PDB file of C-alpha atoms in Angstrom:
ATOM      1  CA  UNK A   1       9.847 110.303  72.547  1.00 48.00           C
ATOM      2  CA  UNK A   2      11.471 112.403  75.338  1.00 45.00           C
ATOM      3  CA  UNK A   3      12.343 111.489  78.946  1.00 51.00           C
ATOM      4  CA  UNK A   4      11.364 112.933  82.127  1.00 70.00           C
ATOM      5  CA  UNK A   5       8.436 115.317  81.570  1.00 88.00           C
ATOM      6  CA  UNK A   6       5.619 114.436  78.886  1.00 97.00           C
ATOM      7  CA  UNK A   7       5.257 116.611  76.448  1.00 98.00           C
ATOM      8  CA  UNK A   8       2.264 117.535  74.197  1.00 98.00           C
ATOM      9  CA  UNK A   9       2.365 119.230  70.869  1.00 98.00           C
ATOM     10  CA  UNK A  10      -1.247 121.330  70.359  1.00 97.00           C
ATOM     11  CA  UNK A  11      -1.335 121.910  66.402  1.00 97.00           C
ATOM     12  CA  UNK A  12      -4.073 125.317  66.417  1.00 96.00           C
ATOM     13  CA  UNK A  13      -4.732 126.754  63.275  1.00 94.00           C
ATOM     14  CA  UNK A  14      -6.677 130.263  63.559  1.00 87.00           C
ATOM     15  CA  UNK A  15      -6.972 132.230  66.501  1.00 72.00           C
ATOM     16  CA  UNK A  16     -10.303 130.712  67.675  1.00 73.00           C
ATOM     17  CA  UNK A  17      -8.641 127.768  68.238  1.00 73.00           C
ATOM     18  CA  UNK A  18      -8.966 126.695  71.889  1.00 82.00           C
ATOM     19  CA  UNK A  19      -8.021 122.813  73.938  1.00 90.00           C
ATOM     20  CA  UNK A  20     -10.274 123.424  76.683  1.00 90.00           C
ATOM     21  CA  UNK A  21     -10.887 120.807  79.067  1.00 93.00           C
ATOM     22  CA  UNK A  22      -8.677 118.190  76.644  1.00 96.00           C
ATOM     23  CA  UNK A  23      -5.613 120.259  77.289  1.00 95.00           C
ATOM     24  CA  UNK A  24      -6.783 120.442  81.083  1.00 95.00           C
ATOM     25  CA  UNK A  25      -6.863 117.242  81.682  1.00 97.00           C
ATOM     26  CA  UNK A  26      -3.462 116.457  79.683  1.00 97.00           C
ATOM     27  CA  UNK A  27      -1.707 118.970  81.988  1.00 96.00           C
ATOM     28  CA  UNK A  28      -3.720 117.209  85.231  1.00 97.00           C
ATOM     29  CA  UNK A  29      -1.710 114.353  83.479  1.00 97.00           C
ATOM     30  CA  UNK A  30       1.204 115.534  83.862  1.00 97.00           C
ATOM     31  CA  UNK A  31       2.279 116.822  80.383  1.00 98.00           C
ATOM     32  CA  UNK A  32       4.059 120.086  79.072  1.00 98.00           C
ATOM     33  CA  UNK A  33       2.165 121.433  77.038  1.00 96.00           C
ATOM     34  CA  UNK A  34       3.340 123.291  73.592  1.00 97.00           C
ATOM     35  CA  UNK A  35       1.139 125.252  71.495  1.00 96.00           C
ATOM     36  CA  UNK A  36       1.678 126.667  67.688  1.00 95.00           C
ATOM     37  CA  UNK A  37      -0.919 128.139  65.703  1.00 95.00           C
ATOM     38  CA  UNK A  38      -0.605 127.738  61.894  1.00 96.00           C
ATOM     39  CA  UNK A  39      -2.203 130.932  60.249  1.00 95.00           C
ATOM     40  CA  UNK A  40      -1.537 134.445  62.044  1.00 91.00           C
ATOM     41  CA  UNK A  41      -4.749 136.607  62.849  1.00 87.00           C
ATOM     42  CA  UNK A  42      -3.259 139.455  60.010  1.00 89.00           C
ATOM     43  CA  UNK A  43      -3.994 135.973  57.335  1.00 93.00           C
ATOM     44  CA  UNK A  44      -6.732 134.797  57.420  1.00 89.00           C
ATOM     45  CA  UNK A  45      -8.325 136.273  54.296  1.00 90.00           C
ATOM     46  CA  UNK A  46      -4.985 134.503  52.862  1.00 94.00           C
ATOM     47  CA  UNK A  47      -4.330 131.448  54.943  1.00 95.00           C
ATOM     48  CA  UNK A  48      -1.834 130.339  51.958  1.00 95.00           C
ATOM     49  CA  UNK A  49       0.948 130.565  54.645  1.00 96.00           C
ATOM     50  CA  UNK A  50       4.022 128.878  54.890  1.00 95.00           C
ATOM     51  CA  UNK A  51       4.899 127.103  57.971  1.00 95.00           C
ATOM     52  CA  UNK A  52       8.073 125.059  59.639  1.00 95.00           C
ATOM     53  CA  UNK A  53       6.113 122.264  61.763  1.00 97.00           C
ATOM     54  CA  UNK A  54       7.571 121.178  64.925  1.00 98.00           C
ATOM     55  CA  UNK A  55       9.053 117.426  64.340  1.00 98.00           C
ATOM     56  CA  UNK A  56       6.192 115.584  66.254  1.00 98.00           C
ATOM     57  CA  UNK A  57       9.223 112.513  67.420  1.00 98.00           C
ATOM     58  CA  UNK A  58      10.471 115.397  69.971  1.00 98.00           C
ATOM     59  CA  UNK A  59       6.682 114.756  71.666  1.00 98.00           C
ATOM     60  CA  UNK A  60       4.963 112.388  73.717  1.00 98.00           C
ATOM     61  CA  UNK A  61       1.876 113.159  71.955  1.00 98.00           C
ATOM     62  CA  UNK A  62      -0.084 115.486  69.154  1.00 98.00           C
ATOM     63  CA  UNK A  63      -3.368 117.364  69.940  1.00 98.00           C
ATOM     64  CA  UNK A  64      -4.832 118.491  66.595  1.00 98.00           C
ATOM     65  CA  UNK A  65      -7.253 121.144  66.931  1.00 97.00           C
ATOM     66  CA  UNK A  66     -10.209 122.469  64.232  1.00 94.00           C
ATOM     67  CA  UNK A  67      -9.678 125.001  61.423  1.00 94.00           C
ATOM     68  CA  UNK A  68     -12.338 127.454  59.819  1.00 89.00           C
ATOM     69  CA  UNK A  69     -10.773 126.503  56.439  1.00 94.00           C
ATOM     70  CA  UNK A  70     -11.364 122.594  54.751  1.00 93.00           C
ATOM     71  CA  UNK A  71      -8.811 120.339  54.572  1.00 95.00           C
ATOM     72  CA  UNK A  72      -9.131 119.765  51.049  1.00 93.00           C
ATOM     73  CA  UNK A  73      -9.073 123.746  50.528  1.00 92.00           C
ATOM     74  CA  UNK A  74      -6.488 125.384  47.772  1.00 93.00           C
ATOM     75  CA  UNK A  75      -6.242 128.212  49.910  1.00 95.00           C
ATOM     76  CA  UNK A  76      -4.436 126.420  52.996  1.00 96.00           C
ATOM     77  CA  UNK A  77      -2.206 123.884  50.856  1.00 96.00           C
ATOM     78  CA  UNK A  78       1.069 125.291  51.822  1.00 97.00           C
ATOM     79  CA  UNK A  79       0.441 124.154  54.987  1.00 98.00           C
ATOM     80  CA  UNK A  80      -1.896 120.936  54.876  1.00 97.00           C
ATOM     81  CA  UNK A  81       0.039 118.999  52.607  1.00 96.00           C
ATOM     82  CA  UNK A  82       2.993 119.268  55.558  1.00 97.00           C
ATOM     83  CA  UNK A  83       1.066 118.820  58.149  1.00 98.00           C
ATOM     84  CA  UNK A  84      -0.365 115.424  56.668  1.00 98.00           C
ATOM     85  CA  UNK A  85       3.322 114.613  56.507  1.00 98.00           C
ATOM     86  CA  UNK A  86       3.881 115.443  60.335  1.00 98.00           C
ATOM     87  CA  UNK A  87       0.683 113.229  61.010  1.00 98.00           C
ATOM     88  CA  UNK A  88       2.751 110.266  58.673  1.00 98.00           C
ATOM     89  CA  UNK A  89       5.986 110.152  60.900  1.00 98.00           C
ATOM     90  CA  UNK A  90       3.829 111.087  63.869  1.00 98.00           C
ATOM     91  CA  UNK A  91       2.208 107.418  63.474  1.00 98.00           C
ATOM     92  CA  UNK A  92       5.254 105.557  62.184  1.00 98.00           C
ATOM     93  CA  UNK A  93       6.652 106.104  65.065  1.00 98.00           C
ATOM     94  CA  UNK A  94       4.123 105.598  67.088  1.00 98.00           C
ATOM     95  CA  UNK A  95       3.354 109.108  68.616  1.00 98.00           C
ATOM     96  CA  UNK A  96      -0.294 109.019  69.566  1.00 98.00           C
ATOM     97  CA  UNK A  97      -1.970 112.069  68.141  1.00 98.00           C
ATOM     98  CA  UNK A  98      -5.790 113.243  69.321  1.00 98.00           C
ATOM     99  CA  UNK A  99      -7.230 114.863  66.281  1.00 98.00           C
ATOM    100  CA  UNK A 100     -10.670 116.921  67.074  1.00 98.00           C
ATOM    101  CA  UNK A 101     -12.874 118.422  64.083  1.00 96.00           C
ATOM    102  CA  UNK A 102     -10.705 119.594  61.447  1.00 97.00           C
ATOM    103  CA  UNK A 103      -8.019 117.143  63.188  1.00 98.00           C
ATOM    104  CA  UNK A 104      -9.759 114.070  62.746  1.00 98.00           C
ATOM    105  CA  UNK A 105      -9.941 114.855  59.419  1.00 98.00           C
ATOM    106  CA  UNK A 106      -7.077 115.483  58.747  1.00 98.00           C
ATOM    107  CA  UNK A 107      -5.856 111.793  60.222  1.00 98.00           C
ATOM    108  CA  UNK A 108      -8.667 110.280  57.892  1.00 98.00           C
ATOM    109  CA  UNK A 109      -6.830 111.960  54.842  1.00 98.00           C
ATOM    110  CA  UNK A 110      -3.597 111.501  55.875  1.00 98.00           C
ATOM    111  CA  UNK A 111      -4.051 107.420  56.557  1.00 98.00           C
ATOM    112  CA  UNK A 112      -6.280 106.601  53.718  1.00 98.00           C
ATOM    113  CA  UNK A 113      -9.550 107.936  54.446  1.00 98.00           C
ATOM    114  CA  UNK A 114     -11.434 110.714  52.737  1.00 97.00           C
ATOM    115  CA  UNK A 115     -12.806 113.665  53.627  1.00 97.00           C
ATOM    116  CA  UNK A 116     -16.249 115.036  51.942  1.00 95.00           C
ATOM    117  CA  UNK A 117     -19.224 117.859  51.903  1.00 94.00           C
ATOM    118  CA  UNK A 118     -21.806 116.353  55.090  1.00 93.00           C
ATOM    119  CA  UNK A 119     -25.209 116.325  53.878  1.00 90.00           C
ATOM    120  CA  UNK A 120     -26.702 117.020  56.748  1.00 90.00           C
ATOM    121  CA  UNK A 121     -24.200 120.519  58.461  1.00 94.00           C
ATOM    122  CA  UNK A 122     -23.822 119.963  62.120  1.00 96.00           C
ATOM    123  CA  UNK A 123     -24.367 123.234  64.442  1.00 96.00           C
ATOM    124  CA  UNK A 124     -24.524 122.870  68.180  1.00 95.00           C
ATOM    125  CA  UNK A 125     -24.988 119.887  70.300  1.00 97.00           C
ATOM    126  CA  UNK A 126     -26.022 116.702  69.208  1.00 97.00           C
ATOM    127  CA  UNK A 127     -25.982 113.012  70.477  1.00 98.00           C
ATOM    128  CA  UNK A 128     -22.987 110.694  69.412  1.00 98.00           C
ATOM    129  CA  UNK A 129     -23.725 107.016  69.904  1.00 98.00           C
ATOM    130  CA  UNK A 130     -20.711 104.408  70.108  1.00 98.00           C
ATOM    131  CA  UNK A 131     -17.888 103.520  73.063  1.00 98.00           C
ATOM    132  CA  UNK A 132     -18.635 105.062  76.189  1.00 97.00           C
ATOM    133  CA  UNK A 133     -16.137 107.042  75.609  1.00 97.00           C
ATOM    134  CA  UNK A 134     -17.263 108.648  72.973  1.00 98.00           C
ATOM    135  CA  UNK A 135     -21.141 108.333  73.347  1.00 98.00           C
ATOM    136  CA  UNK A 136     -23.403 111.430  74.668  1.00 97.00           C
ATOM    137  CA  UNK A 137     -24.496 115.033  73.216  1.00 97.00           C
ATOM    138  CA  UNK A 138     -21.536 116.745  72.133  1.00 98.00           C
ATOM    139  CA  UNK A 139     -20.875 120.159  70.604  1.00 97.00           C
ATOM    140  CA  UNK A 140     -20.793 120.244  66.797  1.00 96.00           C
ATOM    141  CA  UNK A 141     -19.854 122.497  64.190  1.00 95.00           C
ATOM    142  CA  UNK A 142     -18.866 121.050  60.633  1.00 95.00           C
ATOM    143  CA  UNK A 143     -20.237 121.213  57.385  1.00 95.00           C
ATOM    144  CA  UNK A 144     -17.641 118.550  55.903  1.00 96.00           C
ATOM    145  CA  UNK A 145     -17.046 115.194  57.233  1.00 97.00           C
ATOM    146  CA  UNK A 146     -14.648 112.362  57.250  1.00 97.00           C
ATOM    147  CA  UNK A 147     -14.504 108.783  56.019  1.00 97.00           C
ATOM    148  CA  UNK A 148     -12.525 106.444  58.447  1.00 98.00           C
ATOM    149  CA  UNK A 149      -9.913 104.594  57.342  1.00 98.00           C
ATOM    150  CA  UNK A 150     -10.490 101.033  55.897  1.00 98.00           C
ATOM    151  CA  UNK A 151      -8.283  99.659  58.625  1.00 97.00           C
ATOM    152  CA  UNK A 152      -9.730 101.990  61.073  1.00 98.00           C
ATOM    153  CA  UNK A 153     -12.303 101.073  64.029  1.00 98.00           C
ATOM    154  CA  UNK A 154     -15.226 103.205  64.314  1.00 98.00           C
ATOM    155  CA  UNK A 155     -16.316 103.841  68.138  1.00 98.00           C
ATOM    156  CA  UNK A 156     -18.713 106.399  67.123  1.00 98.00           C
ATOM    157  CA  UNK A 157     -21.590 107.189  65.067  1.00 98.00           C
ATOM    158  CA  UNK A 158     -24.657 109.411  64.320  1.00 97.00           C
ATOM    159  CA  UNK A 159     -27.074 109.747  61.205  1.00 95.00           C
ATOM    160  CA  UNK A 160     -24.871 112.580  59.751  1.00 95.00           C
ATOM    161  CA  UNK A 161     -21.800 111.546  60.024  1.00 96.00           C
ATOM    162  CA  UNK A 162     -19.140 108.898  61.674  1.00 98.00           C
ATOM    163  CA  UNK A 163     -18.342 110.937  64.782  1.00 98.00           C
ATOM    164  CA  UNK A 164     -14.996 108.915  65.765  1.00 98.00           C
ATOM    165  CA  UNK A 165     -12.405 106.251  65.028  1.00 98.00           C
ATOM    166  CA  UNK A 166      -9.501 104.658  66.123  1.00 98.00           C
ATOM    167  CA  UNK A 167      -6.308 103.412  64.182  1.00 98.00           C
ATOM    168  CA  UNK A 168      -3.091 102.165  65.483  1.00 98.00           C
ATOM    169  CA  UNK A 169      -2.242 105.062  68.158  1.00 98.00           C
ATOM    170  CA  UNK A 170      -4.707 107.640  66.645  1.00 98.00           C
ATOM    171  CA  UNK A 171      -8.071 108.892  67.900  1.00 98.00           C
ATOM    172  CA  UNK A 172      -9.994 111.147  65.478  1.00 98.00           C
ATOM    173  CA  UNK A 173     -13.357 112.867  66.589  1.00 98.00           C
ATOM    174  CA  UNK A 174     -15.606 114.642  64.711  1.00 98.00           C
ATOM    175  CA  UNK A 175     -17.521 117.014  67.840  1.00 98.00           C
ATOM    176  CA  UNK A 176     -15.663 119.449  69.197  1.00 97.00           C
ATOM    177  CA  UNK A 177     -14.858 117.864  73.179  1.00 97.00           C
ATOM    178  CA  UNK A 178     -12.847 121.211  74.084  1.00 95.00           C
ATOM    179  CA  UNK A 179     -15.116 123.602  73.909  1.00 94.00           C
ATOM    180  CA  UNK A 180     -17.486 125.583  76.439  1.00 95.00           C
ATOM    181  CA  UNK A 181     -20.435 128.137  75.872  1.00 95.00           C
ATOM    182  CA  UNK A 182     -17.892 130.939  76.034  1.00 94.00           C
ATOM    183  CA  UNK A 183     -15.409 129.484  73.524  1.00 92.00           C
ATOM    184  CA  UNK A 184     -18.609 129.321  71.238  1.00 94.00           C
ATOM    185  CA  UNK A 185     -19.352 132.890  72.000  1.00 94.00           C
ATOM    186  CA  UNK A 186     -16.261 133.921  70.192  1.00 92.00           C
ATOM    187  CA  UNK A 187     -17.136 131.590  67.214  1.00 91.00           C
ATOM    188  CA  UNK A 188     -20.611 133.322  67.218  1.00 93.00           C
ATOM    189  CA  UNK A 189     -19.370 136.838  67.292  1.00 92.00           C
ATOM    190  CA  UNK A 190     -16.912 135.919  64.537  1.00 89.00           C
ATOM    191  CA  UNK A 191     -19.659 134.940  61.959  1.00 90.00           C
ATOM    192  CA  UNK A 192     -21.188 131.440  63.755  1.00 92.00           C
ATOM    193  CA  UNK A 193     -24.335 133.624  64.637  1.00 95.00           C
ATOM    194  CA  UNK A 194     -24.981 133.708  60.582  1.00 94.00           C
ATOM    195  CA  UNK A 195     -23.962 129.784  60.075  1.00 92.00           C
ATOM    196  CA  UNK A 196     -26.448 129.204  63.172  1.00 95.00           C
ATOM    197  CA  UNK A 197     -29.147 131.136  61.771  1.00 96.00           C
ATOM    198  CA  UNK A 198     -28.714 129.648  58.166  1.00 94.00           C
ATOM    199  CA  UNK A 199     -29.447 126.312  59.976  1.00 93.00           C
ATOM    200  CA  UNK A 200     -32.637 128.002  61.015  1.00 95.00           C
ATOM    201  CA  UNK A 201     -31.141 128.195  64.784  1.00 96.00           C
ATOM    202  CA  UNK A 202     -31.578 130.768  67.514  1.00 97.00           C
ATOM    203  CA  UNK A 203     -28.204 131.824  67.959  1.00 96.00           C
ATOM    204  CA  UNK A 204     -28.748 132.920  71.792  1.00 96.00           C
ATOM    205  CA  UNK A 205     -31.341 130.083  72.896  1.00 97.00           C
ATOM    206  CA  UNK A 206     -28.366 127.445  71.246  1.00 97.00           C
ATOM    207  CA  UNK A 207     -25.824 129.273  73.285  1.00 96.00           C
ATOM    208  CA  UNK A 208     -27.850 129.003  76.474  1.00 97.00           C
ATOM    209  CA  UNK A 209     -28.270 125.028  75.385  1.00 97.00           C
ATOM    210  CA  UNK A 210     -24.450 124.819  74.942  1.00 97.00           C
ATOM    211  CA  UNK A 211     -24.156 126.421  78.474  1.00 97.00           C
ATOM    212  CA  UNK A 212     -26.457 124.225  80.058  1.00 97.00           C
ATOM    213  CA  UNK A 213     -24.103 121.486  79.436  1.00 96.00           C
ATOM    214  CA  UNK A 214     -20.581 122.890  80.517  1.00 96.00           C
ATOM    215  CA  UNK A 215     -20.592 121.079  83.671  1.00 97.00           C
ATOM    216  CA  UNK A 216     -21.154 117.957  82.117  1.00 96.00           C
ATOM    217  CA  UNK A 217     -18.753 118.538  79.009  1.00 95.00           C
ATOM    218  CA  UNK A 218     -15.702 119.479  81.036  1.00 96.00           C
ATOM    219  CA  UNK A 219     -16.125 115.924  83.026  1.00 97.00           C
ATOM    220  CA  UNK A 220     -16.695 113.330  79.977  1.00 97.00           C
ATOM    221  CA  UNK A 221     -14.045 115.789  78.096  1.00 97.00           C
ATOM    222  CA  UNK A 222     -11.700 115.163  80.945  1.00 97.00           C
ATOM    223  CA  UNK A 223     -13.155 111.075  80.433  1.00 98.00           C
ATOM    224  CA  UNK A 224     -12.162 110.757  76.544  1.00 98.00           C
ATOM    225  CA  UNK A 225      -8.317 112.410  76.895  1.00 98.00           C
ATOM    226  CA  UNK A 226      -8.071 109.569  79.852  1.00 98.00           C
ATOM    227  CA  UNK A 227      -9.488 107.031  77.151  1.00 98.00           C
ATOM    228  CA  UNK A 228      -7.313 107.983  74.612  1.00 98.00           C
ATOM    229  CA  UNK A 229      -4.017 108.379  77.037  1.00 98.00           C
ATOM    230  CA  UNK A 230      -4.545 104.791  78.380  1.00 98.00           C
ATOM    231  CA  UNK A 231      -6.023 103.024  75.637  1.00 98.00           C
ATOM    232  CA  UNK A 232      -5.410 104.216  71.967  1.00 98.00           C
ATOM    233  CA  UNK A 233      -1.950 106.063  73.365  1.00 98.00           C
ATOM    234  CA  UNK A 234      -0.855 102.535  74.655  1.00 95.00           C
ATOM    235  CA  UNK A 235      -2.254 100.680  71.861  1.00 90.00           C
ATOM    236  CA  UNK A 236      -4.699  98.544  73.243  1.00 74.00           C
TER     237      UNK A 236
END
């Protein structure tokens, strides 16, 4: 890990990609925060890209943000397979890495989990129960879902899916802590208005419900990066 200033590694991987309160609260932390995003806006009817990942031992931690694409998909291989690899030496050395959405999946895959089709698609906020941490209504916006670890600790559940676990120095989540109404806006405008409706949802009255929460989000956001900086990071 480095000396003197923290630094964080945010892994984005389309253009929507946004850290939000997390990355807030990292930089209220103290950290230096460094940001690559895996597929270019010109690629993403061919995500296939190749890409040179940062080596995560040069950073005090990883922030792993969601992807439009699944983790299991042949289209973004190229890059999954090494990214999975980056999460590997990430945790043998004992670099704690946040992985949100897409992220926590990819730590369940990458440590001996699973990943898998959700029967029941989440779309907008719904109620997490577990850790305090962890518990409360949450933004959501998955159709897959992932299978913890055998050696993993779950801190979070709901009736679709597990929502969060811990293992060694990683914390995977399943909501989406980073995001606002206005970071859902752009999701909305760039084809989430369609996946709401298909859910039979209202895509303005769910904004205006995502909205009325900000306030709240940004503090309990702000709450889980301090849980996972001084417990999971410290291994507690």
């Amino acid at each position: 890990m480095s000396a003197g200033t923290k630094r964080l590694l945010v892994i984005g991987h389309d253009y929507l990609a946004t850290s939000g309160a997390i990355e807030g609260r990292f930089a209220e932390r103290g950290y230096e925060v460094e940001s690559i995003r895996v597929v270019p806006s010109d690629r993403f009817d061919d995500p296939g890209v190749d890409v040179d990942f940062p080596d995560p031992r040069d950073y005090d931690a990883v922030l792993v943000l969601g992807a439009r694409w699944g983790v299991d998909g042949d289209e973004v291989a190229s890059w999954v397979k090494p990214e999975l690899e980056l999460l590997h030496t990430a945790d043998e050395a004992d670099v704690p890495v946040l992985g949100i959405c897409f992220g926590g999946q990819m730590l369940a895959q990458a440590h001996g989990g699973s990943v898998g089709r959700s029967p029941v698609p989440e779309i907008g906020p719904h109620v997490v129960s577990g850790e305090p941490a962890v518990a409360g209504i949450w933004t959501q916006w998955h159709y897959d879902r992932f299978v913890p670890p055998a050696d993993a600790t779950v801190i979070g559940v709901n009736a679709a899916a597990p929502q969060a676990f811990v293992l060694r120095r990683n914390l995977a989540v399943q909501f989406h802590p980073e995001v606002d109404a206005d970071s859902v806006a752009a999701w909305m405008a760039d084809g989430g208005a369609a996946d709401a409706r298909d859910q039979g949802l209202d895509p303005d009255v769910l904004l205006d419900h995502i909205r009325s929460l900000d306030d709240d989000i940004r503090v309990r956001a702000a709450a889980l990066a301090d849980y996972f900086l001084d417990v999971v990071a410290v291994g507690r």
